[in-house]
Coordinates of C-alpha atoms and ligand atoms in Angstrom, one line a residue:
Chain A
M1 CA -0.1 0.2 0.2
T2 CA 1.5 3.5 -0.8
G3 CA -1.0 5.9 1.1
S4 CA -0.6 6.3 4.9
P5 CA -2.7 8.4 7.4
G6 CA -1.9 12.1 6.4
H7 CA -1.2 11.9 3.2
G8 CA -4.0 13.1 0.2
M9 CA -5.9 10.7 -1.9
T10 CA -6.1 11.0 -5.7
L11 CA -9.2 11.5 -7.5
A12 CA -10.1 7.8 -7.6
E13 CA -9.6 7.4 -4.1
K14 CA -12.0 10.4 -3.3
V15 CA -14.8 9.3 -5.1
L16 CA -14.5 5.5 -3.9
A17 CA -14.2 7.2 -0.6
R18 CA -17.8 9.0 -1.1
A19 CA -19.1 5.6 -2.8
S20 CA -18.4 3.8 0.2
G21 CA -18.9 6.0 3.0
E22 CA -15.1 6.2 4.3
E23 CA -13.4 9.3 5.0
R24 CA -10.8 7.9 3.9
V25 CA -9.4 4.9 1.3
V26 CA -6.0 3.6 0.4
P27 CA -5.0 1.6 -2.5
G28 CA -5.5 -2.1 -1.7
Q29 CA -8.2 -1.5 0.8
I30 CA -11.9 -3.3 0.0
V31 CA -14.6 -1.1 0.2
D32 CA -18.6 -1.7 -0.5
G33 CA -19.3 0.9 -2.9
R34 CA -22.5 2.2 -3.7
V35 CA -23.2 2.6 -7.5
D36 CA -24.4 5.7 -9.0
L37 CA -25.1 4.4 -12.3
A38 CA -25.2 0.5 -13.8
M39 CA -25.2 -0.1 -17.6
M40 CA -25.4 -3.2 -19.4
H41 CA -25.4 -4.2 -23.4
E42 CA -26.0 -7.5 -24.9
Q43 CA -23.7 -9.0 -22.1
G44 CA -26.5 -8.2 -19.8
A45 CA -28.3 -11.1 -21.2
Q46 CA -26.2 -13.1 -18.9
T47 CA -27.1 -11.0 -16.1
V48 CA -30.5 -12.3 -15.8
A49 CA -30.0 -15.7 -14.6
P50 CA -27.7 -15.0 -11.6
F51 CA -30.7 -12.4 -10.9
H52 CA -33.2 -15.0 -10.5
Q53 CA -31.0 -17.1 -8.7
M54 CA -30.2 -14.6 -6.2
G55 CA -34.0 -14.5 -5.3
A56 CA -34.0 -10.7 -6.2
E57 CA -37.3 -9.7 -7.8
R58 CA -36.7 -6.1 -7.6
V59 CA -33.8 -3.6 -9.3
W60 CA -32.5 -1.3 -6.7
D61 CA -33.3 1.9 -8.4
P62 CA -34.5 1.6 -12.0
D63 CA -33.7 5.3 -12.4
R64 CA -30.3 4.4 -12.1
V65 CA -30.1 1.6 -14.6
V66 CA -29.5 1.7 -18.7
I67 CA -29.9 -0.8 -20.9
A68 CA -28.2 0.3 -24.5
I69 CA -27.7 -2.6 -27.2
D70 CA -25.3 -1.9 -29.4
H71 CA -22.9 -4.5 -30.7
W72 CA -25.7 -6.8 -32.7
V73 CA -27.9 -3.5 -34.3
P74 CA -30.4 -4.5 -35.5
A75 CA -30.1 -7.8 -34.9
P76 CA -27.7 -10.1 -37.8
T77 CA -28.8 -13.0 -36.1
E78 CA -30.7 -15.1 -34.5
G79 CA -28.5 -15.5 -31.4
A80 CA -28.4 -11.7 -31.3
A81 CA -32.2 -11.4 -31.6
V82 CA -32.4 -13.7 -28.7
L83 CA -30.3 -11.8 -26.5
H84 CA -31.8 -8.7 -27.2
R85 CA -35.3 -10.3 -26.2
I86 CA -34.2 -11.6 -23.0
L87 CA -32.9 -7.8 -22.5
R88 CA -36.7 -6.6 -23.7
K89 CA -38.5 -9.5 -21.4
F90 CA -36.2 -8.3 -18.5
A91 CA -36.6 -4.9 -18.7
A92 CA -40.5 -5.1 -18.9
E93 CA -40.7 -7.6 -16.2
T94 CA -38.6 -5.3 -13.6
G95 CA -39.7 -2.3 -14.9
L96 CA -36.4 -0.7 -16.1
P97 CA -37.8 2.3 -18.3
H98 CA -34.1 3.6 -19.7
F99 CA -33.8 0.8 -22.6
Y100 CA -32.1 2.7 -25.9
D101 CA -33.6 0.0 -28.3
V102 CA -33.2 -0.5 -32.1
G103 CA -34.4 3.4 -33.4
N104 CA -33.2 5.5 -30.5
H105 CA -29.8 3.3 -30.2
G106 CA -26.2 3.9 -29.9
I107 CA -22.8 2.8 -28.7
C108 CA -23.4 2.3 -25.0
H109 CA -20.6 4.3 -23.6
Q110 CA -21.7 7.2 -26.2
I111 CA -25.5 6.9 -24.9
L112 CA -24.2 7.2 -21.7
A113 CA -22.5 10.6 -22.2
E114 CA -24.9 12.2 -24.4
N115 CA -27.9 11.6 -21.9
G116 CA -26.0 12.6 -18.7
W117 CA -26.2 9.7 -16.8
V118 CA -22.6 9.6 -15.5
V119 CA -21.6 13.0 -13.7
P120 CA -19.0 14.0 -11.7
G121 CA -17.9 12.2 -8.7
D122 CA -20.1 9.1 -9.6
L123 CA -19.2 5.3 -9.4
A124 CA -20.2 3.8 -12.6
V125 CA -20.3 0.3 -13.8
G126 CA -21.2 -1.3 -16.8
T127 CA -21.0 -4.8 -18.1
D128 CA -18.3 -3.6 -21.2
S129 CA -14.4 -3.4 -20.7
H130 CA -14.8 0.3 -22.2
T131 CA -17.1 1.8 -19.4
N132 CA -13.6 3.5 -18.4
T133 CA -14.7 6.1 -21.3
L134 CA -16.8 7.7 -19.0
G135 CA -14.1 8.7 -16.4
A136 CA -14.2 11.7 -18.8
M137 CA -16.6 13.3 -16.7
G138 CA -14.7 13.1 -13.2
A139 CA -16.1 9.8 -12.2
V140 CA -15.0 6.2 -11.4
A141 CA -16.7 4.4 -14.3
A142 CA -15.2 0.8 -14.6
G143 CA -16.2 -3.0 -16.4
I144 CA -17.5 -5.7 -14.5
G145 CA -18.7 -9.0 -15.2
P146 CA -22.0 -10.2 -15.7
T147 CA -22.8 -12.3 -12.7
E148 CA -21.3 -8.8 -10.5
M149 CA -24.0 -6.9 -12.3
A150 CA -26.6 -9.1 -11.1
A151 CA -25.8 -8.4 -7.3
V152 CA -25.4 -4.5 -8.4
L153 CA -28.8 -4.7 -9.6
A154 CA -30.4 -6.4 -6.5
L155 CA -28.2 -4.7 -3.8
G156 CA -27.3 -1.3 -5.6
S157 CA -23.7 -2.1 -4.7
L158 CA -20.6 -3.8 -5.5
W159 CA -17.2 -4.7 -3.8
L160 CA -14.4 -2.6 -5.3
K161 CA -10.6 -2.8 -4.6
V162 CA -9.4 1.0 -4.4
P163 CA -7.0 1.1 -7.0
S164 CA -3.5 2.9 -7.0
T165 CA -3.0 5.8 -9.7
V166 CA -0.7 6.6 -12.3
Q167 CA -1.0 10.1 -13.1
V168 CA -0.4 11.5 -16.8
R169 CA 0.5 15.3 -16.8
V170 CA 0.4 16.7 -20.2
R171 CA 1.3 20.2 -21.4
G172 CA 2.3 21.5 -24.7
S173 CA -0.1 22.4 -27.6
F174 CA -1.0 20.3 -30.3
G175 CA 0.1 21.0 -33.8
P176 CA -2.1 21.2 -36.8
G177 CA -3.7 17.7 -37.4
V178 CA -2.8 16.4 -34.2
T179 CA -5.5 15.2 -32.0
A180 CA -6.4 13.6 -28.5
K181 CA -6.1 10.0 -30.1
D182 CA -2.7 10.7 -31.4
L183 CA -1.9 12.1 -27.1
V184 CA -3.7 8.4 -25.9
L185 CA -1.6 6.3 -28.2
R186 CA 1.5 8.0 -27.3
V187 CA 0.3 7.6 -23.7
L188 CA -0.1 3.6 -24.3
G189 CA 2.9 3.2 -25.8
E190 CA 4.6 4.2 -23.0
I191 CA 2.3 2.9 -20.1
R192 CA 2.2 -0.3 -22.6
T193 CA -1.0 -2.8 -22.1
T194 CA -0.3 -3.9 -18.7
G195 CA 1.5 -0.8 -17.4
A196 CA -2.0 0.3 -15.4
T197 CA -3.3 -3.0 -14.3
Y198 CA -5.8 -2.6 -12.1
K199 CA -4.9 1.0 -11.6
S200 CA -6.5 4.4 -12.2
V201 CA -5.0 6.5 -14.8
E202 CA -5.6 9.9 -14.0
F203 CA -5.1 12.5 -16.8
T204 CA -4.2 16.0 -15.4
G205 CA -2.3 19.2 -16.8
P206 CA -2.6 22.7 -18.8
T207 CA -3.2 20.2 -22.3
I208 CA -5.9 18.2 -20.8
A209 CA -8.1 21.2 -19.3
S210 CA -7.7 22.6 -22.9
L211 CA -9.4 19.3 -24.3
S212 CA -13.0 19.4 -25.0
M213 CA -15.5 17.0 -23.5
P214 CA -15.4 14.3 -26.7
E215 CA -11.5 14.8 -26.7
R216 CA -11.8 13.3 -23.0
L217 CA -14.0 10.9 -23.8
T218 CA -11.6 9.6 -26.0
I219 CA -8.3 9.1 -24.1
C220 CA -10.2 7.8 -21.4
N221 CA -11.6 5.1 -23.9
M222 CA -8.4 3.5 -24.2
T223 CA -7.2 3.3 -20.8
T224 CA -8.6 0.3 -20.9
E225 CA -5.6 -0.7 -23.4
M226 CA -3.5 0.0 -20.7
G227 CA -5.4 -2.5 -18.3
A228 CA -6.9 -0.2 -15.9
K229 CA -9.9 0.0 -14.1
C230 CA -10.7 3.5 -14.9
G231 CA -9.4 6.4 -16.4
M232 CA -10.5 9.9 -15.4
V233 CA -9.9 13.7 -16.0
A234 CA -11.4 15.8 -13.1
P235 CA -14.3 17.7 -13.6
D236 CA -14.2 21.5 -14.3
D237 CA -16.4 24.1 -16.3
K238 CA -16.5 22.0 -19.8
T239 CA -17.8 18.9 -17.7
Y240 CA -20.6 21.3 -16.2
E241 CA -21.4 23.0 -19.6
Y242 CA -21.9 19.8 -21.3
L243 CA -23.8 18.2 -18.5
R244 CA -26.0 21.1 -18.4
G245 CA -29.5 20.4 -19.2
T246 CA -29.0 16.4 -19.2
A247 CA -27.4 15.5 -16.2
K248 CA -29.6 12.7 -14.8
H249 CA -28.9 13.2 -11.4
A250 CA -27.1 15.5 -8.9
M251 CA -23.2 16.2 -9.5
H252 CA -21.0 15.5 -6.8
P253 CA -17.7 17.0 -8.4
L254 CA -14.3 15.7 -6.3
W255 CA -10.6 16.7 -7.3
A256 CA -7.9 15.0 -6.0
D257 CA -5.7 16.1 -3.0
A258 CA -2.7 18.5 -3.6
D259 CA -1.1 15.9 -1.4
A260 CA -1.9 12.6 -3.3
V261 CA -0.1 10.3 -3.3
Y262 CA 0.4 8.5 -6.8
E263 CA 2.2 5.1 -7.7
R264 CA 3.8 6.7 -10.9
V265 CA 3.7 9.6 -12.9
V266 CA 4.1 10.0 -16.3
D267 CA 5.4 13.3 -18.3
V268 CA 4.3 14.1 -21.8
N269 CA 4.8 17.0 -23.9
V270 CA 2.8 17.1 -26.7
D271 CA 4.9 20.2 -28.7
E272 CA 6.1 18.7 -31.8
M273 CA 4.6 15.8 -31.3
P274 CA 3.8 14.0 -34.7
P275 CA 0.3 11.9 -35.5
M276 CA 0.6 8.4 -33.9
V277 CA -0.5 5.0 -35.0
A278 CA -0.5 1.6 -33.4
C279 CA 0.5 -1.1 -35.6
P280 CA -0.3 -4.9 -35.3
Y281 CA -0.9 -6.7 -33.1
S282 CA -1.1 -4.7 -30.2
P283 CA -2.6 -1.0 -29.5
D284 CA 0.8 -0.4 -27.5
N285 CA 2.9 -0.9 -30.5
V286 CA 3.1 2.4 -31.4
R287 CA 5.1 4.6 -33.9
P288 CA 5.1 8.2 -35.7
L289 CA 2.4 7.9 -38.4
P290 CA 5.1 9.5 -40.7
E291 CA 7.2 7.1 -40.4
V292 CA 4.9 4.2 -41.1
A293 CA 3.7 6.1 -44.2
R294 CA 6.6 5.6 -45.8
E295 CA 6.2 2.1 -45.9
H296 CA 3.5 2.4 -48.0
V297 CA 1.3 0.0 -46.1
K298 CA -1.6 -0.7 -48.8
V299 CA -5.1 -0.8 -47.0
D300 CA -8.2 -2.8 -47.7
Q301 CA -10.6 -1.4 -45.6
V302 CA -11.0 1.5 -43.5
F303 CA -13.0 2.2 -40.4
L304 CA -14.3 5.7 -39.0
G305 CA -16.5 4.3 -36.2
S306 CA -16.4 2.9 -32.4
C307 CA -16.7 4.5 -28.8
T308 CA -13.3 6.0 -29.4
N309 CA -13.8 8.2 -32.1
A310 CA -17.0 8.3 -33.8
R311 CA -18.6 11.5 -32.4
I312 CA -19.8 14.2 -34.2
E313 CA -16.5 16.2 -33.7
D314 CA -14.6 13.2 -35.2
L315 CA -17.2 13.1 -38.0
R316 CA -17.1 16.6 -39.2
E317 CA -13.3 16.5 -39.1
G318 CA -13.3 13.7 -41.3
A319 CA -15.7 15.0 -43.7
A320 CA -14.0 18.4 -44.2
L321 CA -10.9 16.2 -45.0
M322 CA -13.1 14.1 -47.4
K323 CA -14.9 16.9 -49.5
G324 CA -13.7 16.9 -53.1
H325 CA -12.0 13.7 -52.4
K326 CA -12.6 9.9 -53.8
V327 CA -12.3 7.0 -52.0
A328 CA -9.4 5.0 -53.5
P329 CA -10.1 2.2 -55.8
G330 CA -10.5 -1.2 -54.3
V331 CA -10.8 0.4 -50.6
R332 CA -13.9 -0.2 -48.6
F333 CA -14.6 3.2 -46.1
I334 CA -16.9 2.1 -43.6
V335 CA -18.1 5.1 -41.4
S336 CA -20.5 4.7 -38.8
P337 CA -21.7 7.1 -36.0
A338 CA -21.5 6.1 -32.5
S339 CA -25.5 6.8 -31.8
T340 CA -28.7 7.9 -33.5
R341 CA -28.3 11.0 -32.4
I342 CA -25.3 11.6 -34.3
Y343 CA -26.6 10.0 -37.3
E344 CA -29.3 12.4 -37.5
Q345 CA -26.9 15.4 -37.2
C346 CA -24.8 14.1 -39.6
L347 CA -27.8 14.1 -41.7
K348 CA -28.6 17.6 -41.3
E349 CA -25.3 18.8 -41.8
G350 CA -24.4 17.0 -44.8
I351 CA -21.9 14.7 -43.6
I352 CA -23.5 11.8 -44.9
E353 CA -23.7 12.6 -48.5
T354 CA -20.0 14.0 -48.3
F355 CA -19.0 10.4 -47.5
T356 CA -21.4 8.3 -49.6
E357 CA -20.8 10.7 -52.6
A358 CA -16.9 10.0 -51.8
G359 CA -18.2 6.5 -52.3
A360 CA -18.0 5.3 -48.5
V361 CA -20.6 3.1 -46.4
F362 CA -22.5 5.5 -44.0
T363 CA -24.0 3.1 -41.9
N364 CA -26.4 2.5 -39.4
S365 CA -24.9 3.5 -35.5
S366 CA -23.5 0.4 -33.6
C367 CA -20.1 -0.9 -32.9
S368 CA -20.4 -2.1 -36.3
A369 CA -16.4 -3.1 -37.6
C370 CA -14.7 -2.3 -34.5
F371 CA -15.3 -6.2 -32.7
G372 CA -15.5 -8.2 -35.9
G373 CA -18.6 -10.2 -35.0
N374 CA -21.3 -8.0 -37.0
M375 CA -20.3 -6.4 -39.9
G376 CA -17.5 -5.1 -42.2
L377 CA -15.2 -8.2 -41.3
L378 CA -11.8 -8.5 -42.8
A379 CA -10.6 -11.4 -44.6
P380 CA -7.1 -13.4 -43.9
D381 CA -4.1 -10.8 -44.7
E382 CA -6.3 -7.8 -45.5
V383 CA -5.5 -4.6 -44.0
C384 CA -7.2 -2.2 -41.9
A385 CA -6.7 1.4 -41.0
S386 CA -9.0 2.3 -38.1
S387 CA -10.0 5.0 -35.5
S388 CA -11.1 2.1 -32.9
N389 CA -9.1 0.9 -29.9
R390 CA -8.2 -2.6 -30.5
N391 CA -6.0 -4.4 -33.1
F392 CA -5.3 -7.8 -31.6
P393 CA -5.2 -10.9 -33.9
G394 CA -8.7 -11.5 -34.8
R395 CA -10.2 -8.4 -33.5
M396 CA -11.9 -7.5 -36.7
G397 CA -12.4 -10.7 -38.6
A398 CA -9.6 -13.3 -39.9
K399 CA -6.7 -13.7 -37.6
Q400 CA -4.3 -12.9 -39.8
A401 CA -5.5 -9.5 -40.8
R402 CA -3.7 -6.5 -39.6
I403 CA -5.3 -3.5 -38.3
Y404 CA -3.5 0.3 -37.7
L405 CA -4.9 2.5 -35.1
M406 CA -5.4 6.1 -35.4
S407 CA -6.9 9.3 -35.8
P408 CA -10.2 9.9 -37.7
A409 CA -8.5 12.4 -39.9
A410 CA -6.0 9.9 -40.7
T411 CA -7.9 6.9 -41.3
V412 CA -10.0 9.4 -44.1
A413 CA -6.5 10.2 -45.5
A414 CA -5.8 6.4 -45.6
A415 CA -9.2 5.9 -47.3
I416 CA -8.2 8.6 -50.1
A417 CA -4.8 7.5 -50.5
G418 CA -5.2 3.9 -50.4
E419 CA -2.6 3.4 -48.0
V420 CA -1.6 4.9 -44.4
T421 CA -0.4 8.3 -44.6
D422 CA 0.0 11.3 -43.4
H423 CA -2.8 13.5 -43.6
R424 CA -1.4 16.9 -42.4
P425 CA -0.4 17.7 -46.1
M426 CA -3.9 17.2 -47.1
L427 CA -5.6 19.7 -44.5
Chain B
M1 CA -15.2 -21.6 4.2
Q2 CA -12.8 -23.1 7.0
D3 CA -10.7 -20.5 9.3
V4 CA -7.8 -22.9 8.4
I5 CA -7.5 -24.5 4.8
E6 CA -4.7 -27.3 4.3
G7 CA -3.8 -28.8 1.7
R8 CA -1.1 -30.6 -0.3
V9 CA 0.8 -27.9 -2.3
W10 CA 1.1 -27.7 -6.1
T11 CA 3.5 -25.0 -7.4
L12 CA 3.5 -22.8 -10.5
G13 CA 5.6 -20.2 -11.9
A14 CA 4.7 -16.6 -12.6
D15 CA 2.5 -15.0 -15.1
V16 CA 0.2 -18.1 -15.4
D17 CA -2.7 -17.0 -18.0
T18 CA -6.2 -18.0 -18.3
D19 CA -5.6 -19.8 -21.3
G20 CA -2.9 -22.0 -19.4
I21 CA -5.8 -22.6 -17.1
I22 CA -8.6 -23.3 -19.2
S23 CA -8.3 -23.4 -23.1
G24 CA -10.0 -21.1 -25.2
K25 CA -11.5 -24.3 -26.9
Y26 CA -13.4 -25.5 -24.2
L27 CA -15.1 -21.8 -23.3
T28 CA -18.5 -23.0 -25.1
V29 CA -18.2 -26.2 -22.4
I30 CA -20.5 -25.2 -19.2
D31 CA -21.0 -28.4 -17.4
P32 CA -18.3 -28.2 -14.7
E33 CA -17.6 -32.2 -14.3
E34 CA -16.4 -31.8 -18.2
L35 CA -14.6 -28.3 -17.4
K36 CA -12.5 -30.0 -14.5
K37 CA -11.0 -32.7 -17.0
H38 CA -9.3 -29.9 -18.6
V39 CA -8.0 -27.8 -16.0
F40 CA -4.2 -26.7 -16.5
E41 CA -4.4 -28.7 -19.5
I42 CA -1.2 -26.3 -20.6
A43 CA 0.0 -24.5 -17.2
L44 CA 0.1 -27.8 -15.4
P45 CA -0.6 -30.9 -17.5
E46 CA -0.3 -33.4 -14.8
F47 CA -2.9 -31.8 -12.5
A48 CA -6.3 -32.9 -13.7
S49 CA -5.6 -36.6 -13.7
Q50 CA -3.6 -36.1 -10.1
A51 CA -5.7 -33.3 -8.3
Q52 CA -7.2 -34.3 -5.0
A53 CA -9.9 -32.3 -3.6
G54 CA -8.4 -29.4 -1.5
D55 CA -5.0 -29.2 -2.8
V56 CA -3.7 -25.8 -2.9
L57 CA -2.1 -23.9 -5.8
V58 CA 1.1 -21.8 -4.7
A59 CA 2.0 -19.4 -7.8
G60 CA 4.1 -16.4 -8.8
V61 CA 3.1 -12.9 -9.7
N62 CA 0.1 -12.3 -11.8
F63 CA -1.8 -15.4 -11.7
G64 CA -4.6 -15.5 -13.7
C65 CA -3.7 -12.7 -16.4
G66 CA -4.7 -12.9 -19.7
S67 CA -8.5 -13.0 -20.9
S68 CA -11.3 -12.5 -18.4
R69 CA -13.1 -15.8 -18.7
E70 CA -14.8 -17.0 -15.5
H71 CA -14.3 -20.5 -16.8
A72 CA -10.8 -20.1 -15.2
P73 CA -11.8 -20.3 -11.3
A74 CA -15.1 -22.4 -12.4
A75 CA -12.7 -25.4 -13.7
M76 CA -10.6 -24.9 -10.6
K77 CA -13.6 -24.9 -8.1
A78 CA -15.2 -28.1 -10.1
I79 CA -12.1 -29.9 -9.4
G80 CA -11.9 -29.0 -5.7
V81 CA -8.8 -26.6 -5.4
G82 CA -8.8 -25.7 -1.9
A83 CA -7.1 -22.4 -2.3
V84 CA -4.9 -20.4 -4.6
V85 CA -2.1 -18.2 -2.7
A86 CA 0.0 -16.4 -5.2
D87 CA 2.4 -13.5 -5.0
S88 CA -0.2 -11.5 -6.4
F89 CA -3.2 -11.8 -9.1
A90 CA -4.4 -10.3 -12.2
R91 CA -7.7 -8.2 -11.3
I92 CA -10.3 -9.9 -13.3
F93 CA -9.3 -13.2 -12.1
F94 CA -9.4 -12.1 -8.5
R95 CA -12.7 -10.8 -9.0
N96 CA -14.0 -13.7 -10.8
A97 CA -12.6 -16.2 -8.1
I98 CA -13.9 -14.7 -5.1
N99 CA -17.5 -14.1 -6.8
L100 CA -17.4 -17.8 -7.4
G101 CA -16.1 -18.8 -3.9
L102 CA -12.7 -19.9 -4.7
P103 CA -10.5 -18.6 -2.1
V104 CA -7.5 -16.6 -3.4
I105 CA -5.1 -14.9 -1.3
E106 CA -2.6 -12.1 -2.3
V107 CA 0.8 -13.4 0.1
P108 CA 3.8 -11.6 -1.6
G109 CA 6.7 -13.8 -1.1
V110 CA 4.6 -16.9 -0.7
R111 CA 5.9 -18.5 -3.9
A112 CA 9.7 -18.9 -2.6
I113 CA 8.8 -20.8 0.3
F114 CA 7.2 -23.7 -1.3
E115 CA 8.1 -26.7 -3.3
K116 CA 6.0 -29.3 -4.9
G117 CA 4.5 -31.8 -2.6
D118 CA 4.7 -29.6 0.6
V119 CA 1.8 -29.0 2.9
A120 CA 0.6 -25.7 3.3
R121 CA -1.5 -24.3 6.3
I122 CA -3.7 -21.4 5.8
E123 CA -4.9 -19.4 8.4
M124 CA -7.1 -16.9 7.4
G125 CA -8.2 -15.0 10.2
Q126 CA -4.7 -14.5 11.3
G127 CA -3.2 -13.9 8.2
R128 CA -0.2 -16.4 7.7
V129 CA 0.9 -19.1 5.8
T130 CA 2.8 -21.9 7.1
N131 CA 4.5 -24.6 5.2
E132 CA 4.0 -27.5 7.3
R133 CA 7.4 -29.3 6.1
T134 CA 10.0 -26.5 6.5
G135 CA 8.2 -24.4 9.4
A136 CA 9.0 -21.2 7.2
S137 CA 5.8 -18.8 6.8
V138 CA 4.6 -15.5 5.7
R139 CA 2.4 -13.3 6.9
F140 CA -0.8 -11.5 4.8
P141 CA -3.3 -8.6 5.6
P142 CA -6.5 -11.1 6.3
L143 CA -9.2 -11.0 3.2
P144 CA -11.9 -8.0 4.6
P145 CA -15.0 -9.2 6.2
H146 CA -16.7 -8.4 3.2
L147 CA -14.7 -10.8 1.0
L148 CA -14.8 -13.3 3.7
R149 CA -18.8 -13.3 3.6
I150 CA -19.0 -13.9 0.2
L151 CA -16.5 -16.9 0.2
E152 CA -18.3 -18.5 3.3
A153 CA -21.5 -18.4 1.1
G154 CA -19.5 -20.3 -1.4
G155 CA -19.8 -17.2 -4.0
L156 CA -21.6 -14.0 -4.9
V157 CA -24.7 -15.3 -5.9
E158 CA -25.5 -17.2 -2.8
H159 CA -24.3 -14.6 -0.8
V160 CA -26.7 -12.0 -2.3
R161 CA -29.8 -14.5 -2.2
R162 CA -29.0 -14.6 1.9
E163 CA -28.7 -10.8 2.2
L164 CA -31.8 -10.5 0.2
A165 CA -33.8 -13.0 2.5
G166 CA -32.4 -11.6 5.8
R167 CA -33.3 -8.0 4.7
A168 CA -37.1 -8.2 3.4
P169 CA -39.1 -11.5 3.4
S170 CA -41.1 -9.9 0.6
A171 CA -38.7 -8.6 -1.3
G172 CA -36.3 -11.4 -1.0
A173 CA -36.4 -15.0 -1.7
K174 CA -38.9 -16.2 -4.1
T175 CA -40.5 -18.9 -2.6
Ligands
SF4_501 S1 -17.6 0.2 -30.2 FE1 -15.9 -1.1 -30.4 S2 -14.8 -1.2 -28.5 FE2 -16.6 0.3 -28.3 S3 -17.9 -0.6 -27.3 FE3 -18.5 -1.3 -29.4 S4 -17.2 -3.2 -29.7 FE4 -16.7 -2.2 -28.0

């Protein structure tokens, strides 16, 4: 254990102390945390059986439970249809009103963000490993298993081990065409995929303060790839502004103490930082984009989507670059907005037209090609440039397919050039 | 769960991943009787045929890393593993094991004091693991009462069932 009496607490420790009603907590301590928000997607179908085995009949607080189906929407297989039906039936039987069903759907993390389900100081849990995304609200947001979710639904609480914290201090300004995605890839290159196992990754510093909420969602999203239990950004005026009018429950913002104890501090300066790419087969295999571009890696498919980077800002940026260009011959370009609301915005702003005129496929909102189980799968030895978060073997289809992770603008440039390329000269 | 767990020791190294505990090809198997035939097929091949109920596994750091499959602790429970004592555990494995009622105890330095075939004595309340052959022992902070209650109940499902039943009979167990 690192912390000792007399020392301050990190942001994650503050949130978990509040959730467990303790005055102070230290890393390694096990607490019983009261949950502010519980989210389930299709994996929540596996929660239903243990929930009943527990003898539970009522959900502890139906206004703090969100179901958002996203992996297979609309259902492409009978199996997916059955999962959806289990959830619909469960929601109807237990009286869960907040079900984002087909037509009102989106990627679960985006649904939580854009509808104000997670607010500063919250403890949020979800049946998806990228629940970390919501740490952008100044909350502890973590993925849990389906059996644990059953206990949460029954009791409104779960046991948690207080994580130690890795502080990532970021300063400097992004050059043109360099984004929050490049920053998080760079940090991942340093912390690696196991460097933050069970830990909280707390982003801080002037550059983080300057990031928009969508950008903060992007960097917290990829703390999952660092092994982290949660990723966090302390709340500020941008957080309150983003949640104004949508926050579903009262905010209780918390901040790290000035004398908080960090297990490790990582300093990053983004001045002069080039765009980054994570090369096959690991998200921490990170290299500067210009260097990879020199190798003329030809792409078969390009994906602009996922909970990492398919918000309206990402799609606007992509469309601005796409305008007046065509998708390279032989390349399939799939664009999938993160929610139905974003889809509608794209429709209004002409973004869908920009992409389809260029030869891209603009799909309904879902996880889409991100995980190789719904659509847009890769054949053996194919190459994909993607704005998503994982590039392990088999992630988007065939085991031998190779995935390069990058920013939204860089994916559009790859679609135009037909190969991984530095988008900055095209801006 | 008893306060004192005693068992014959099997040793494992560091970074035993869940693939080594139960290979991905068995993920569609749900029958515990079938699962236990394949436990540790990769990491400790002789285990499945020679294990006795109550045996204790002593491992190095990061036990249970890799894919978050609940099948790994389920298979170990099915074959009757009494406890796992390791220098450290991977996060999801630790959670899954406790939630399934498999005692897992993090004891930094424990791997060094055991050899295969030794007998381990684990005093849960005291927070001590002893090698009965050599007399060497290592202390650990006892598991918090909350986790002990889950283990006592045999897992999270039964634990919550009891808690709900105790709270309000009408809202609790179904009749
Ligand atoms: S978009 Fe991809 S990473 Fe995000 S929740 Fe869906 S499958 Fe998971």
